[in-house]
Short mmCIF file of C-alpha atoms in Angstrom, two decimals:
data_model
loop_
_atom_site.label_atom_id
_atom_site.label_comp_id
_atom_site.label_asym_id
_atom_site.label_seq_id
_atom_site.Cartn_x
_atom_site.Cartn_y
_atom_site.Cartn_z
CA UNK V 1 1.34 39.01 -19.76
CA UNK V 2 1.02 38.21 -16.23
CA UNK V 3 4.07 38.63 -13.86
CA UNK V 4 2.95 35.99 -11.54
CA UNK V 5 4.99 32.45 -11.50
CA UNK V 6 2.96 29.99 -13.42
CA UNK V 7 2.42 28.06 -10.40
CA UNK V 8 0.37 30.78 -9.20
CA UNK V 9 -1.93 31.32 -11.92
CA UNK V 10 -5.33 30.39 -11.19
CA UNK V 11 -6.46 27.76 -13.84
CA UNK V 12 -9.94 27.96 -15.51
CA UNK V 13 -12.83 25.58 -14.93
CA UNK V 14 -12.14 22.26 -16.12
CA UNK V 15 -8.35 22.61 -16.24
CA UNK V 16 -7.84 19.99 -13.62
CA UNK V 17 -9.92 17.38 -15.58
CA UNK V 18 -7.96 18.07 -18.73
CA UNK V 19 -4.45 17.93 -17.13
CA UNK V 20 -5.19 14.50 -15.58
CA UNK V 21 -6.17 13.37 -19.11
CA UNK V 22 -3.20 14.69 -20.88
CA UNK V 23 -0.85 13.01 -18.23
CA UNK V 24 -2.81 9.77 -18.83
CA UNK V 25 -2.19 10.26 -22.65
CA UNK V 26 1.54 11.05 -22.14
CA UNK V 27 2.00 8.15 -19.80
CA UNK V 28 0.31 5.82 -22.45
CA UNK V 29 2.34 7.20 -25.45
CA UNK V 30 5.54 6.69 -23.31
CA UNK V 31 4.35 3.20 -22.50
CA UNK V 32 3.87 2.34 -26.01
CA UNK V 33 7.19 3.95 -27.11
CA UNK V 34 9.18 1.86 -24.60
CA UNK V 35 7.22 -1.30 -25.69
CA UNK V 36 7.63 -0.82 -29.55
CA UNK V 37 11.43 -0.19 -28.74
CA UNK V 38 11.67 -3.40 -26.69
CA UNK V 39 9.83 -5.28 -29.29
CA UNK V 40 12.24 -4.35 -32.02
CA UNK V 41 15.24 -5.30 -29.90
CA UNK V 42 13.72 -8.60 -29.28
CA UNK V 43 13.05 -9.08 -32.83
CA UNK V 44 16.63 -8.03 -33.89
CA UNK V 45 17.99 -10.45 -31.27
CA UNK V 46 15.77 -13.18 -32.92
CA UNK V 47 16.91 -12.52 -36.48
CA UNK V 48 20.58 -12.52 -35.45
CA UNK V 49 20.04 -15.82 -33.73
CA UNK V 50 18.22 -17.15 -36.54
CA UNK V 51 20.92 -16.29 -38.96
CA UNK V 52 23.70 -17.73 -36.89
CA UNK V 53 21.75 -21.22 -36.62
CA UNK V 54 21.05 -20.94 -40.48
CA UNK V 55 24.61 -20.42 -41.41
CA UNK V 56 25.84 -23.22 -38.91
CA UNK V 57 23.19 -25.78 -40.53
CA UNK V 58 23.43 -24.64 -44.15
CA UNK V 59 27.31 -23.70 -44.48
CA UNK V 60 28.84 -25.80 -41.63
CA UNK V 61 30.09 -22.84 -39.69
CA UNK V 62 31.63 -23.64 -36.14
CA UNK V 63 31.29 -22.07 -32.84
CA UNK V 64 34.12 -20.04 -33.37
CA UNK V 65 32.30 -17.74 -35.83
CA UNK V 66 30.24 -16.40 -32.78
CA UNK V 67 33.59 -15.21 -31.20
CA UNK V 68 34.53 -13.47 -34.37
CA UNK V 69 31.10 -11.99 -34.78
CA UNK V 70 31.03 -10.60 -31.43
CA UNK V 71 34.48 -8.89 -31.68
CA UNK V 72 33.43 -7.45 -35.33
CA UNK V 73 29.92 -6.21 -33.98
CA UNK V 74 31.47 -4.57 -30.78
CA UNK V 75 34.03 -2.86 -32.98
CA UNK V 76 31.19 -1.47 -35.43
CA UNK V 77 28.89 -0.58 -32.58
CA UNK V 78 30.91 0.37 -29.44
CA UNK V 79 27.99 2.27 -28.12
CA UNK V 80 25.82 -0.61 -28.09
CA UNK V 81 25.81 -3.31 -25.40
CA UNK V 82 24.31 -6.76 -25.94
CA UNK V 83 26.96 -8.13 -28.52
CA UNK V 84 29.18 -9.99 -26.34
CA UNK V 85 29.82 -13.83 -27.25
CA UNK V 86 27.72 -15.02 -24.46
CA UNK V 87 24.76 -12.76 -25.67
CA UNK V 88 25.08 -14.15 -29.19
CA UNK V 89 24.75 -17.42 -27.77
CA UNK V 90 21.77 -16.69 -25.88
CA UNK V 91 20.46 -15.19 -29.18
CA UNK V 92 21.21 -18.50 -31.15
CA UNK V 93 19.26 -20.23 -28.26
CA UNK V 94 16.41 -17.94 -28.28
CA UNK V 95 15.80 -18.33 -32.09
CA UNK V 96 16.12 -22.33 -31.61
CA UNK V 97 13.40 -21.93 -28.79
CA UNK V 98 11.18 -19.97 -31.10
CA UNK V 99 10.99 -20.80 -34.63
CA UNK V 100 8.17 -18.74 -35.47
CA UNK V 101 8.79 -14.87 -35.51
CA UNK V 102 5.10 -14.15 -35.06
CA UNK V 103 5.27 -15.37 -31.68
CA UNK V 104 8.33 -13.28 -30.83
CA UNK V 105 6.31 -10.19 -32.11
CA UNK V 106 3.54 -11.04 -29.50
CA UNK V 107 3.69 -12.12 -26.07
CA UNK V 108 7.54 -12.80 -26.06
CA UNK V 109 8.28 -9.56 -27.81
CA UNK V 110 6.53 -7.57 -24.86
CA UNK V 111 8.94 -8.92 -22.20
CA UNK V 112 12.34 -7.62 -21.58
CA UNK V 113 15.36 -9.56 -22.88
CA UNK V 114 16.06 -10.84 -19.40
CA UNK V 115 12.61 -12.25 -18.92
CA UNK V 116 13.06 -14.29 -22.35
CA UNK V 117 16.47 -15.80 -21.10
CA UNK V 118 14.36 -17.05 -17.90
CA UNK V 119 11.72 -18.60 -20.18
CA UNK V 120 14.26 -20.39 -22.41
CA UNK V 121 16.69 -21.53 -19.47
CA UNK V 122 13.99 -22.61 -17.11
CA UNK V 123 11.30 -24.13 -19.43
CA UNK V 124 11.81 -27.02 -22.21
CA UNK V 125 8.37 -26.97 -23.84
CA UNK V 126 7.44 -24.05 -26.09
CA UNK V 127 3.53 -24.18 -24.86
CA UNK V 128 4.83 -23.76 -21.25
CA UNK V 129 7.03 -21.00 -22.32
CA UNK V 130 4.33 -19.11 -24.13
CA UNK V 131 2.09 -19.76 -21.19
CA UNK V 132 4.17 -18.06 -18.61
CA UNK V 133 5.26 -15.41 -21.18
CA UNK V 134 1.58 -14.42 -21.57
CA UNK V 135 1.17 -14.66 -17.59
CA UNK V 136 4.03 -12.32 -17.22
CA UNK V 137 2.74 -9.63 -19.61
CA UNK V 138 -0.70 -9.72 -18.05
CA UNK V 139 0.53 -9.47 -14.55
CA UNK V 140 3.46 -7.31 -15.25
CA UNK V 141 5.89 -9.63 -13.27
CA UNK V 142 9.38 -8.60 -12.76
CA UNK V 143 12.22 -11.14 -13.76
CA UNK V 144 12.36 -12.30 -9.91
CA UNK V 145 8.73 -12.83 -9.71
CA UNK V 146 8.73 -14.85 -12.97
CA UNK V 147 11.53 -17.06 -11.77
CA UNK V 148 9.65 -17.52 -8.44
CA UNK V 149 6.24 -18.43 -10.42
CA UNK V 150 8.34 -20.87 -12.66
CA UNK V 151 9.95 -22.57 -9.79
CA UNK V 152 6.87 -23.08 -7.89
CA UNK V 153 4.93 -24.21 -10.92
CA UNK V 154 2.19 -21.46 -10.49
CA UNK V 155 0.44 -22.36 -14.00
CA UNK V 156 0.41 -25.90 -13.18
CA UNK V 157 -1.45 -25.39 -9.65
CA UNK V 158 -3.78 -22.60 -11.04
CA UNK V 159 -7.41 -23.64 -11.25
CA UNK V 160 -6.73 -26.98 -9.61
CA UNK V 161 -8.65 -26.40 -6.40
CA UNK V 162 -11.94 -28.59 -6.00
CA UNK V 163 -14.76 -26.29 -6.38
CA UNK V 164 -18.54 -26.25 -7.01
CA UNK V 165 -18.22 -22.81 -8.84
CA UNK V 166 -19.84 -24.39 -12.19
CA UNK V 167 -22.96 -25.24 -10.52
CA UNK V 168 -23.50 -21.97 -8.22
CA UNK V 169 -21.97 -19.23 -10.04
CA UNK V 170 -22.87 -18.17 -13.86
CA UNK V 171 -20.60 -18.23 -16.75
CA UNK V 172 -18.07 -16.56 -17.37
CA UNK V 173 -17.58 -15.87 -13.70
CA UNK V 174 -17.49 -19.41 -12.58
CA UNK V 175 -14.48 -19.84 -15.06
CA UNK V 176 -12.77 -16.84 -13.82
CA UNK V 177 -13.29 -17.80 -10.26
CA UNK V 178 -11.95 -21.28 -10.87
CA UNK V 179 -8.82 -20.01 -12.37
CA UNK V 180 -8.68 -17.65 -9.45
CA UNK V 181 -7.96 -20.43 -7.14
CA UNK V 182 -4.89 -22.97 -7.24
CA UNK V 183 -3.88 -26.17 -5.30
CA UNK V 184 -1.69 -26.25 -3.49
CA UNK V 185 -0.96 -22.86 -1.98
CA UNK V 186 2.89 -22.29 -1.31
CA UNK V 187 3.69 -20.50 1.80
CA UNK V 188 7.35 -21.19 1.99
CA UNK V 189 7.97 -17.51 2.48
CA UNK V 190 6.42 -17.76 6.10
CA UNK V 191 9.40 -19.74 7.35
CA UNK V 192 6.98 -21.80 9.39
CA UNK V 193 7.07 -25.59 10.27
CA UNK V 194 4.63 -28.00 9.20
CA UNK V 195 3.47 -28.25 12.67
CA UNK V 196 2.13 -24.61 12.95
CA UNK V 197 -0.98 -23.69 14.45
CA UNK V 198 -3.84 -21.76 12.52
CA UNK V 199 -3.21 -18.54 14.51
CA UNK V 200 0.56 -18.69 13.76
CA UNK V 201 -0.07 -18.98 9.94
CA UNK V 202 -2.86 -16.37 9.98
CA UNK V 203 -0.44 -13.72 11.80
CA UNK V 204 2.44 -14.68 9.50
CA UNK V 205 0.32 -14.32 6.42
CA UNK V 206 -0.70 -10.68 7.38
CA UNK V 207 2.87 -9.72 8.28
CA UNK V 208 3.98 -11.10 4.85
CA UNK V 209 0.96 -9.91 3.02
CA UNK V 210 2.73 -8.70 0.05
CA UNK V 211 4.16 -12.22 -0.68
CA UNK V 212 0.75 -13.60 0.27
CA UNK V 213 -1.37 -11.53 -2.29
CA UNK V 214 1.38 -12.50 -5.02
CA UNK V 215 0.78 -16.16 -4.27
CA UNK V 216 -2.96 -15.61 -4.38
CA UNK V 217 -2.75 -14.22 -7.71
CA UNK V 218 -3.95 -10.84 -9.56
CA UNK V 219 -7.22 -9.48 -8.45
CA UNK V 220 -7.16 -10.00 -4.70
CA UNK V 221 -7.18 -7.17 -2.39
CA UNK V 222 -6.65 -7.55 1.51
CA UNK V 223 -9.49 -6.48 3.56
CA UNK V 224 -8.79 -7.83 7.16
CA UNK V 225 -7.80 -10.71 9.65
CA UNK V 226 -10.14 -12.24 12.36
CA UNK V 227 -12.95 -9.73 10.97
CA UNK V 228 -15.74 -9.51 13.45
CA UNK V 229 -19.27 -10.27 12.57
CA UNK V 230 -22.17 -9.81 14.89
CA UNK V 231 -24.93 -12.33 14.16
CA UNK V 232 -27.74 -12.38 16.59
CA UNK V 233 -25.86 -10.63 19.44
CA UNK V 234 -22.98 -13.26 19.09
CA UNK V 235 -19.57 -12.49 17.74
CA UNK V 236 -17.85 -14.56 15.17
CA UNK V 237 -14.59 -13.86 13.51
CA UNK V 238 -13.40 -14.60 10.09
CA UNK V 239 -10.04 -15.89 9.63
CA UNK V 240 -9.13 -13.65 6.25
CA UNK V 241 -11.39 -11.71 4.35
CA UNK V 242 -10.28 -10.39 0.73
CA UNK V 243 -12.07 -8.57 -2.15
CA UNK V 244 -11.59 -9.82 -5.66
CA UNK V 245 -11.43 -6.92 -8.02
CA UNK V 246 -12.19 -8.84 -11.27
CA UNK V 247 -14.84 -11.05 -9.76
CA UNK V 248 -16.32 -8.25 -7.93
CA UNK V 249 -17.06 -10.03 -4.79
CA UNK V 250 -15.93 -10.96 -1.36
CA UNK V 251 -13.56 -13.92 -0.55
CA UNK V 252 -13.73 -15.46 2.82
CA UNK V 253 -10.66 -17.77 3.50
CA UNK V 254 -10.58 -20.29 6.20
CA UNK V 255 -7.48 -22.08 7.48
CA UNK V 256 -7.52 -25.67 8.92
CA UNK V 257 -4.19 -27.06 10.01
CA UNK V 258 -5.48 -30.73 9.84
CA UNK V 259 -7.02 -32.87 7.12
CA UNK V 260 -10.21 -31.74 5.38
CA UNK V 261 -13.40 -32.78 6.97
CA UNK V 262 -16.87 -32.26 5.30
CA UNK V 263 -18.09 -30.33 8.47
CA UNK V 264 -15.77 -27.58 8.01
CA UNK V 265 -17.80 -26.37 5.15
CA UNK V 266 -20.68 -25.70 7.47
CA UNK V 267 -18.91 -23.15 9.38
CA UNK V 268 -17.56 -21.70 6.05
CA UNK V 269 -21.15 -21.57 4.61
CA UNK V 270 -22.17 -19.78 7.79
CA UNK V 271 -19.50 -17.12 7.26
CA UNK V 272 -20.53 -16.63 3.59
CA UNK V 273 -24.17 -16.07 4.49
CA UNK V 274 -22.99 -13.50 7.07
CA UNK V 275 -20.84 -11.57 4.89
CA UNK V 276 -23.47 -11.64 2.04
CA UNK V 277 -26.20 -10.06 4.44
CA UNK V 278 -23.86 -7.71 6.34
CA UNK V 279 -20.97 -6.62 4.44
CA UNK V 280 -21.82 -7.38 0.52
CA UNK V 281 -23.70 -4.64 -1.52
CA UNK V 282 -26.04 -4.83 -4.40
CA UNK V 283 -23.08 -4.15 -6.68
CA UNK V 284 -21.24 -7.04 -5.50
CA UNK V 285 -21.35 -10.75 -6.81
CA UNK V 286 -22.26 -13.39 -4.19
CA UNK V 287 -19.29 -13.94 -1.62
CA UNK V 288 -16.89 -16.88 -2.47
CA UNK V 289 -15.19 -19.38 0.29
CA UNK V 290 -11.80 -20.79 0.01
CA UNK V 291 -11.20 -23.36 2.72
CA UNK V 292 -7.38 -23.98 2.97
CA UNK V 293 -6.28 -27.19 4.96
CA UNK V 294 -3.16 -29.20 5.35
CA UNK V 295 -4.32 -32.17 3.38
CA UNK V 296 -7.56 -33.40 1.62
CA UNK V 297 -9.03 -36.33 -0.03
CA UNK V 298 -10.22 -34.93 -3.35
CA UNK V 299 -13.09 -37.43 -3.61
CA UNK V 300 -14.48 -36.42 -0.16
CA UNK V 301 -13.98 -32.73 -0.99
CA UNK V 302 -16.02 -33.23 -4.26
CA UNK V 303 -18.80 -35.07 -2.46
CA UNK V 304 -18.85 -32.68 0.34
CA UNK V 305 -19.24 -29.63 -2.13
CA UNK V 306 -21.86 -31.19 -4.31
CA UNK V 307 -24.89 -30.23 -2.32
CA UNK V 308 -23.60 -26.93 -1.27
CA UNK V 309 -25.57 -23.88 -2.78
CA UNK V 310 -22.79 -21.32 -1.90
CA UNK V 311 -19.82 -21.08 -4.29
CA UNK V 312 -16.80 -22.77 -2.37
CA UNK V 313 -13.44 -24.17 -3.00
CA UNK V 314 -11.00 -26.48 -1.16
CA UNK V 315 -7.25 -26.55 -1.55
CA UNK V 316 -4.00 -27.38 0.35
CA UNK V 317 -1.34 -25.09 1.49
CA UNK V 318 2.04 -26.13 1.93
CA UNK V 319 4.65 -24.62 4.46
CA UNK V 320 8.35 -25.55 4.67
CA UNK V 321 7.79 -29.04 3.88
CA UNK V 322 7.23 -27.97 0.22
CA UNK V 323 10.93 -27.21 -0.20
CA UNK V 324 12.60 -29.44 -2.61
CA UNK V 325 14.57 -32.23 -0.99
CA UNK V 326 17.92 -30.97 -2.32
CA UNK V 327 17.22 -27.55 -0.89
CA UNK V 328 16.36 -28.86 2.45
CA UNK V 329 19.54 -30.94 2.52
CA UNK V 330 21.58 -28.13 1.50
CA UNK V 331 20.22 -25.87 4.38
CA UNK V 332 23.00 -25.59 7.18
CA UNK V 333 21.93 -27.22 10.43
CA UNK V 334 21.88 -25.28 13.63
CA UNK V 335 24.97 -26.87 14.97
CA UNK V 336 26.85 -25.66 11.81
CA UNK V 337 25.46 -22.18 12.18
CA UNK V 338 26.69 -22.08 15.64
CA UNK V 339 30.15 -23.31 14.69
CA UNK V 340 30.47 -20.68 11.96
CA UNK V 341 29.33 -17.94 14.22
CA UNK V 342 31.84 -19.04 16.98
CA UNK V 343 34.62 -18.75 14.43
CA UNK V 344 33.82 -15.31 13.29
CA UNK V 345 33.95 -14.30 16.94
CA UNK V 346 37.35 -15.79 17.25
CA UNK V 347 38.91 -13.87 14.00
CA UNK V 348 39.64 -10.62 15.59
CA UNK V 349 41.52 -12.13 18.53
CA UNK V 350 43.33 -14.30 16.03
CA UNK V 351 44.26 -11.11 13.83
#
C-alpha cells in the first residue's frame, strides 16, 4: 500500500475521462432522485386536495374541517412541514385547478410546489397553466422568473414577430426560428423613457445583458455590441450580434427608435450578407436578422419582407411606457421622493 496521500497518487491513462463520466452519472442520478421526490410530494398534495374537495361535495363538510385536519396532521407528523391550514387550502385549490392526475404526474409534477402555486394563482385557463408549466420545466425558470414571464405575457408574445422565415428557411428550422422571436419585446428593466435614443438603448441592453438574454429567450448567446465589419475598406458597425445555440446561426439585431420603414431592411440585409461572408462558418446556418423598432404597421412589414431572400423578422420593443397604467400612477413623483428624503434628514434633529 502506498504511503502517499490519495491526492498525490498519479492516476492511470484514461482515468480523467472515466472520472468525468462518473461525475456526470452521479449528478444525473441526484437530479432524478430529487425529481422523483418532488413528483411524489406534488402528487400527495394533489391527492389530499382531491380528498378534501370530494368530501366537501359528497358529504357536505364545511371549511372548518380543514382547520381540524391541519391540527391533526401536524400532531401526527410534527417533523413534516406543509400541513398548515393555508397550505391545505392551496392543496384544495390545486386539485380543483387540475382535475386529471396524469397532468400532475407530467409537467406540473416536475415543478416545485411554489411554482405550482404561482400557476394557479396567476392563470385561470388550464391550457395557459400547462403551457407555462412546460416552458418553466424546459427553461429551468426560478419561481421569480416564472412570475415575471407570466406578468409580461411571454407565451402570448412568442412567435408573434412578422417574419419571412417560412419562405427562406427549411423546416423545422423555420418553425424554431419563428418561435425564437416575439413581439413586442419588453425592456422595462432598462428604466429608460420612450424618448431614449438608439445608442442609449444599446448601451443599457449591454449593461443589463442578463435580463436582456432572459427576454430574448432560451438559446441566445451574446457576441458583441457595435461589432466592426470591414467591407471593401469601409467600416460598418452592427448594433448587436448574438449566436443562437439551437438554431446554430448568428442573429443580427438592429435597433430603430422610430416607426418601421421598408428601407430599414436594406441596411439589415447588407449586414446579414457581411456576417455570412466574414463571420459565419460552414457549420453555421444562414444568419438571421431581427429589426427592433418603436412601432410598425404589420401590413407594411409583411409587404417589405415578401421579396427578401434573407431570413428576417420585424418586432416592436417597449420601454417604460409598457408598464401597466395602475403601476405608472402608483409610482411616487419626484416631488414626493424629495419630500420624504427631507423628512428622513430632519428625524435625527427631532430625536
